[in-house]
Amino acid sequence: MTESVTETRRGLILINTGPGKGKTTAAMGTALRAVGNGMRVLMLQFLKGSWHYGELDSTKAFGENFVLRQMGRGFVKIGGAETDPEDIRLVEEAWEEARQAILSGVWDMVILDEINYAISYGMLDPAKVVETLEARPEMVHVILTGRNAHPSLVAIADTVTEMREVKHAYQKGVVAQRGIEY
Ligand code: ATP
Ligand code: MG
């Protein structure tokens, strides 16, 4: 790494998308790296809420430096008229909290976990997200996860990674495993 590269600090937009496993956990790995650098990380989980993920407990060890909040209730029914208004309300609430967190400058990194699903299900307008990301304080890093990342978000992101599924245990009938999936 050259000196000029290390001296030039700026907030980045990262997207972890694609059908393979590892989008959320890669974001948490990045959070772990950031917290170790003395940064403060907020992770808001859109749509999640019904499962008890291990990370809800492990992040508590980091106190106010790594805060994780589930903003949904899980098992969202999708598709136009079938979308439950309560789920849309929860997404709107999650987005409002996300927007304020990103603009506040209180957090060095904000992770919007599964936000890509909320957008692709038509529950959140991607233009609102683009507008907020473009208006954020310049040192704030934002990570967005979930399949089917919207092209307008991919366009403004700095680093976009698409997880490709080579195989997944689920395909041979293995149920979700503690410590791996939750
Ligand atoms: P993880 O949280 O393990 O990093 P992810 O964020 O990439 O996974 P999501 O789309 O958020 O994946 O789905 C979450 C759940 O679905 C996880 O329990 C994960 O193991 C499972 N999953 C992810 N990819 C696949 C797949 N290709 N086939 C079956 N299940 C999957
Ligand atoms: Mg995920």
Short mmCIF file of C-alpha atoms and ligand atoms in Angstrom, two decimals:
data_model
loop_
_atom_site.label_atom_id
_atom_site.label_comp_id
_atom_site.label_asym_id
_atom_site.label_seq_id
_atom_site.Cartn_x
_atom_site.Cartn_y
_atom_site.Cartn_z
CA MET A 1 0.00 0.00 0.00
CA THR A 2 1.41 3.41 -0.89
CA GLU A 3 1.51 6.25 1.62
CA SER A 4 -0.91 8.42 -0.33
CA VAL A 5 -3.45 5.59 -0.26
CA THR A 6 -3.21 5.12 3.50
CA GLU A 7 -3.47 8.85 4.12
CA THR A 8 -6.62 9.31 2.09
CA ARG A 9 -9.47 8.29 4.36
CA ARG A 10 -13.03 8.38 3.12
CA GLY A 11 -16.32 6.66 3.78
CA LEU A 12 -17.24 3.89 1.37
CA ILE A 13 -20.44 2.25 0.23
CA LEU A 14 -20.20 -1.53 0.11
CA ILE A 15 -22.78 -3.98 -1.19
CA ASN A 16 -22.82 -7.70 -0.47
CA THR A 17 -25.31 -9.28 -2.84
CA GLY A 18 -25.89 -12.44 -4.90
CA PRO A 19 -27.46 -15.84 -4.23
CA GLY A 20 -24.60 -17.47 -2.31
CA LYS A 21 -24.21 -17.59 1.46
CA GLY A 22 -22.07 -15.03 3.28
CA LYS A 23 -23.60 -11.58 2.71
CA THR A 24 -24.60 -10.81 6.29
CA THR A 25 -21.68 -12.61 7.87
CA ALA A 26 -19.15 -10.79 5.65
CA ALA A 27 -20.70 -7.50 6.81
CA MET A 28 -20.27 -8.62 10.43
CA GLY A 29 -16.65 -9.54 9.73
CA THR A 30 -16.06 -6.04 8.39
CA ALA A 31 -17.76 -4.63 11.50
CA LEU A 32 -15.38 -6.65 13.69
CA ARG A 33 -12.45 -5.18 11.80
CA ALA A 34 -13.82 -1.64 12.17
CA VAL A 35 -14.54 -1.97 15.90
CA GLY A 36 -10.96 -3.17 16.39
CA ASN A 37 -9.86 0.11 14.83
CA GLY A 38 -11.78 2.04 17.47
CA MET A 39 -14.72 2.73 15.19
CA ARG A 40 -18.39 2.63 16.22
CA VAL A 41 -20.68 0.35 14.22
CA LEU A 42 -24.47 0.23 14.04
CA MET A 43 -26.07 -2.73 12.29
CA LEU A 44 -29.79 -2.51 11.56
CA GLN A 45 -31.46 -5.66 10.35
CA PHE A 46 -34.38 -5.06 8.02
CA LEU A 47 -37.08 -7.78 7.96
CA LYS A 48 -35.34 -9.97 10.55
CA GLY A 49 -36.87 -10.54 13.96
CA SER A 50 -38.23 -14.03 14.35
CA TRP A 51 -34.98 -15.96 14.81
CA HIS A 52 -32.55 -15.54 17.65
CA TYR A 53 -29.20 -15.08 15.96
CA GLY A 54 -25.98 -15.68 17.92
CA GLU A 55 -24.71 -12.27 16.90
CA LEU A 56 -27.46 -10.60 18.96
CA ASP A 57 -25.60 -11.84 22.04
CA SER A 58 -22.00 -11.61 20.84
CA THR A 59 -22.33 -7.96 19.80
CA LYS A 60 -23.36 -7.12 23.39
CA ALA A 61 -19.75 -7.82 24.40
CA PHE A 62 -18.76 -4.71 22.44
CA GLY A 63 -21.14 -2.42 24.34
CA GLU A 64 -21.85 0.86 22.58
CA ASN A 65 -19.14 0.26 19.97
CA PHE A 66 -21.07 -2.40 18.05
CA VAL A 67 -24.83 -2.15 18.29
CA LEU A 68 -27.12 -4.59 16.49
CA ARG A 69 -30.86 -4.08 16.23
CA GLN A 70 -33.51 -6.27 14.60
CA MET A 71 -36.10 -4.02 13.00
CA GLY A 72 -38.56 -6.52 11.57
CA ARG A 73 -40.42 -9.66 12.57
CA GLY A 74 -39.13 -12.18 10.02
CA PHE A 75 -41.16 -14.35 7.64
CA VAL A 76 -42.31 -11.45 5.50
CA LYS A 77 -45.08 -12.29 3.05
CA ILE A 78 -44.05 -10.80 -0.25
CA GLY A 79 -45.57 -9.59 -3.47
CA GLY A 80 -47.73 -6.53 -4.19
CA ALA A 81 -51.15 -6.68 -2.58
CA GLU A 82 -50.15 -9.59 -0.35
CA THR A 83 -47.53 -7.58 1.53
CA ASP A 84 -48.74 -7.11 5.09
CA PRO A 85 -49.05 -3.37 5.92
CA GLU A 86 -47.43 -4.11 9.28
CA ASP A 87 -44.25 -5.29 7.54
CA ILE A 88 -44.21 -2.16 5.39
CA ARG A 89 -44.61 -0.05 8.53
CA LEU A 90 -41.66 -1.85 10.14
CA VAL A 91 -39.52 -1.28 7.03
CA GLU A 92 -40.42 2.42 7.04
CA GLU A 93 -39.54 2.63 10.72
CA ALA A 94 -36.24 0.81 10.11
CA TRP A 95 -35.44 3.12 7.23
CA GLU A 96 -36.14 6.24 9.29
CA GLU A 97 -33.78 4.99 12.00
CA ALA A 98 -31.17 4.09 9.36
CA ARG A 99 -31.42 7.48 7.70
CA GLN A 100 -30.95 9.34 10.97
CA ALA A 101 -28.06 7.08 11.98
CA ILE A 102 -26.25 7.59 8.67
CA LEU A 103 -26.68 11.38 8.70
CA SER A 104 -25.96 11.82 12.43
CA GLY A 105 -22.22 11.20 12.15
CA VAL A 106 -22.41 9.30 15.46
CA TRP A 107 -21.53 6.03 13.72
CA ASP A 108 -18.39 5.36 11.69
CA MET A 109 -20.08 2.43 9.96
CA VAL A 110 -23.75 1.66 9.41
CA ILE A 111 -24.77 -1.77 8.15
CA LEU A 112 -28.17 -2.04 6.50
CA ASP A 113 -28.64 -5.79 6.65
CA GLU A 114 -31.16 -7.29 4.20
CA ILE A 115 -32.16 -3.83 2.96
CA ASN A 116 -31.80 -5.09 -0.62
CA TYR A 117 -34.67 -7.51 0.00
CA ALA A 118 -36.89 -4.73 1.36
CA ILE A 119 -36.18 -2.73 -1.80
CA SER A 120 -36.64 -5.63 -4.22
CA TYR A 121 -39.96 -6.52 -2.54
CA GLY A 122 -41.12 -2.96 -3.25
CA MET A 123 -41.29 -2.05 0.45
CA LEU A 124 -38.72 0.76 0.25
CA ASP A 125 -37.98 3.31 -2.49
CA PRO A 126 -34.34 2.95 -3.63
CA ALA A 127 -34.25 6.65 -4.59
CA LYS A 128 -34.65 7.58 -0.91
CA VAL A 129 -31.68 5.37 -0.03
CA VAL A 130 -29.52 6.85 -2.80
CA GLU A 131 -30.40 10.37 -1.64
CA THR A 132 -29.39 9.66 1.96
CA LEU A 133 -26.17 7.85 1.01
CA GLU A 134 -25.15 10.80 -1.15
CA ALA A 135 -25.88 13.26 1.66
CA ARG A 136 -23.99 11.36 4.39
CA PRO A 137 -20.96 12.77 6.26
CA GLU A 138 -17.92 11.92 4.16
CA MET A 139 -16.22 9.56 6.64
CA VAL A 140 -19.22 7.26 7.17
CA HIS A 141 -18.99 3.75 5.75
CA VAL A 142 -22.26 2.05 4.79
CA ILE A 143 -22.72 -1.64 3.97
CA LEU A 144 -25.90 -2.92 2.31
CA THR A 145 -26.69 -6.63 2.16
CA GLY A 146 -29.21 -8.91 0.50
CA ARG A 147 -29.85 -10.47 -2.89
CA ASN A 148 -30.91 -8.47 -5.93
CA ALA A 149 -29.18 -5.19 -5.09
CA HIS A 150 -30.92 -2.37 -6.94
CA PRO A 151 -28.96 -1.07 -9.98
CA SER A 152 -29.17 2.53 -8.71
CA LEU A 153 -27.41 1.47 -5.50
CA VAL A 154 -24.84 -0.64 -7.34
CA ALA A 155 -24.13 2.45 -9.47
CA ILE A 156 -23.20 4.65 -6.51
CA ALA A 157 -21.44 1.94 -4.45
CA ASP A 158 -17.64 1.76 -4.24
CA THR A 159 -17.25 -1.97 -3.65
CA VAL A 160 -19.81 -4.52 -4.75
CA THR A 161 -19.40 -8.23 -4.12
CA GLU A 162 -21.69 -10.87 -5.54
CA MET A 163 -21.73 -14.12 -3.58
CA ARG A 164 -22.05 -17.02 -5.99
CA GLU A 165 -23.60 -20.26 -4.82
CA VAL A 166 -21.41 -23.22 -5.64
CA LYS A 167 -23.37 -25.46 -3.30
CA HIS A 168 -25.28 -25.13 -0.05
CA ALA A 169 -25.94 -27.78 2.60
CA TYR A 170 -29.65 -26.91 2.41
CA GLN A 171 -29.81 -28.50 -1.04
CA LYS A 172 -29.13 -31.94 0.40
CA GLY A 173 -31.70 -31.46 3.11
CA VAL A 174 -29.47 -30.22 5.94
CA VAL A 175 -31.45 -27.82 8.13
CA ALA A 176 -30.01 -24.50 9.36
CA GLN A 177 -27.16 -25.17 11.81
CA ARG A 178 -26.42 -23.29 15.03
CA GLY A 179 -23.28 -21.19 14.67
CA ILE A 180 -23.41 -21.33 10.87
CA GLU A 181 -26.85 -20.01 9.95
CA TYR A 182 -27.98 -18.46 13.21
P1 ATP B 1 -25.37 -15.41 6.12
O1 ATP B 1 -26.28 -14.72 7.10
O2 ATP B 1 -25.12 -16.82 6.53
O3 ATP B 1 -24.14 -14.63 5.80
P2 ATP B 1 -26.61 -14.45 3.72
O4 ATP B 1 -26.74 -13.15 4.41
O5 ATP B 1 -25.71 -14.51 2.53
O6 ATP B 1 -26.19 -15.57 4.76
P3 ATP B 1 -29.47 -14.43 3.28
O7 ATP B 1 -29.97 -14.28 1.90
O8 ATP B 1 -29.56 -13.26 4.19
O9 ATP B 1 -27.99 -15.02 3.22
O10 ATP B 1 -30.22 -15.65 3.89
C1 ATP B 1 -30.08 -15.97 5.23
C2 ATP B 1 -30.21 -17.44 5.49
O11 ATP B 1 -30.37 -18.22 4.32
C3 ATP B 1 -28.95 -18.01 6.14
O12 ATP B 1 -29.39 -18.90 7.11
C4 ATP B 1 -28.23 -18.74 5.05
O13 ATP B 1 -27.49 -19.86 5.45
C5 ATP B 1 -29.35 -19.16 4.18
N1 ATP B 1 -28.85 -19.19 2.81
C6 ATP B 1 -28.01 -18.31 2.26
N2 ATP B 1 -27.71 -18.64 1.00
C7 ATP B 1 -28.39 -19.78 0.77
C8 ATP B 1 -28.50 -20.66 -0.35
N3 ATP B 1 -27.84 -20.40 -1.47
N4 ATP B 1 -29.32 -21.75 -0.24
C9 ATP B 1 -29.98 -21.99 0.90
N5 ATP B 1 -29.93 -21.21 2.00
C10 ATP B 1 -29.14 -20.12 1.94
MG MG B 2 -28.29 -12.04 5.09
#
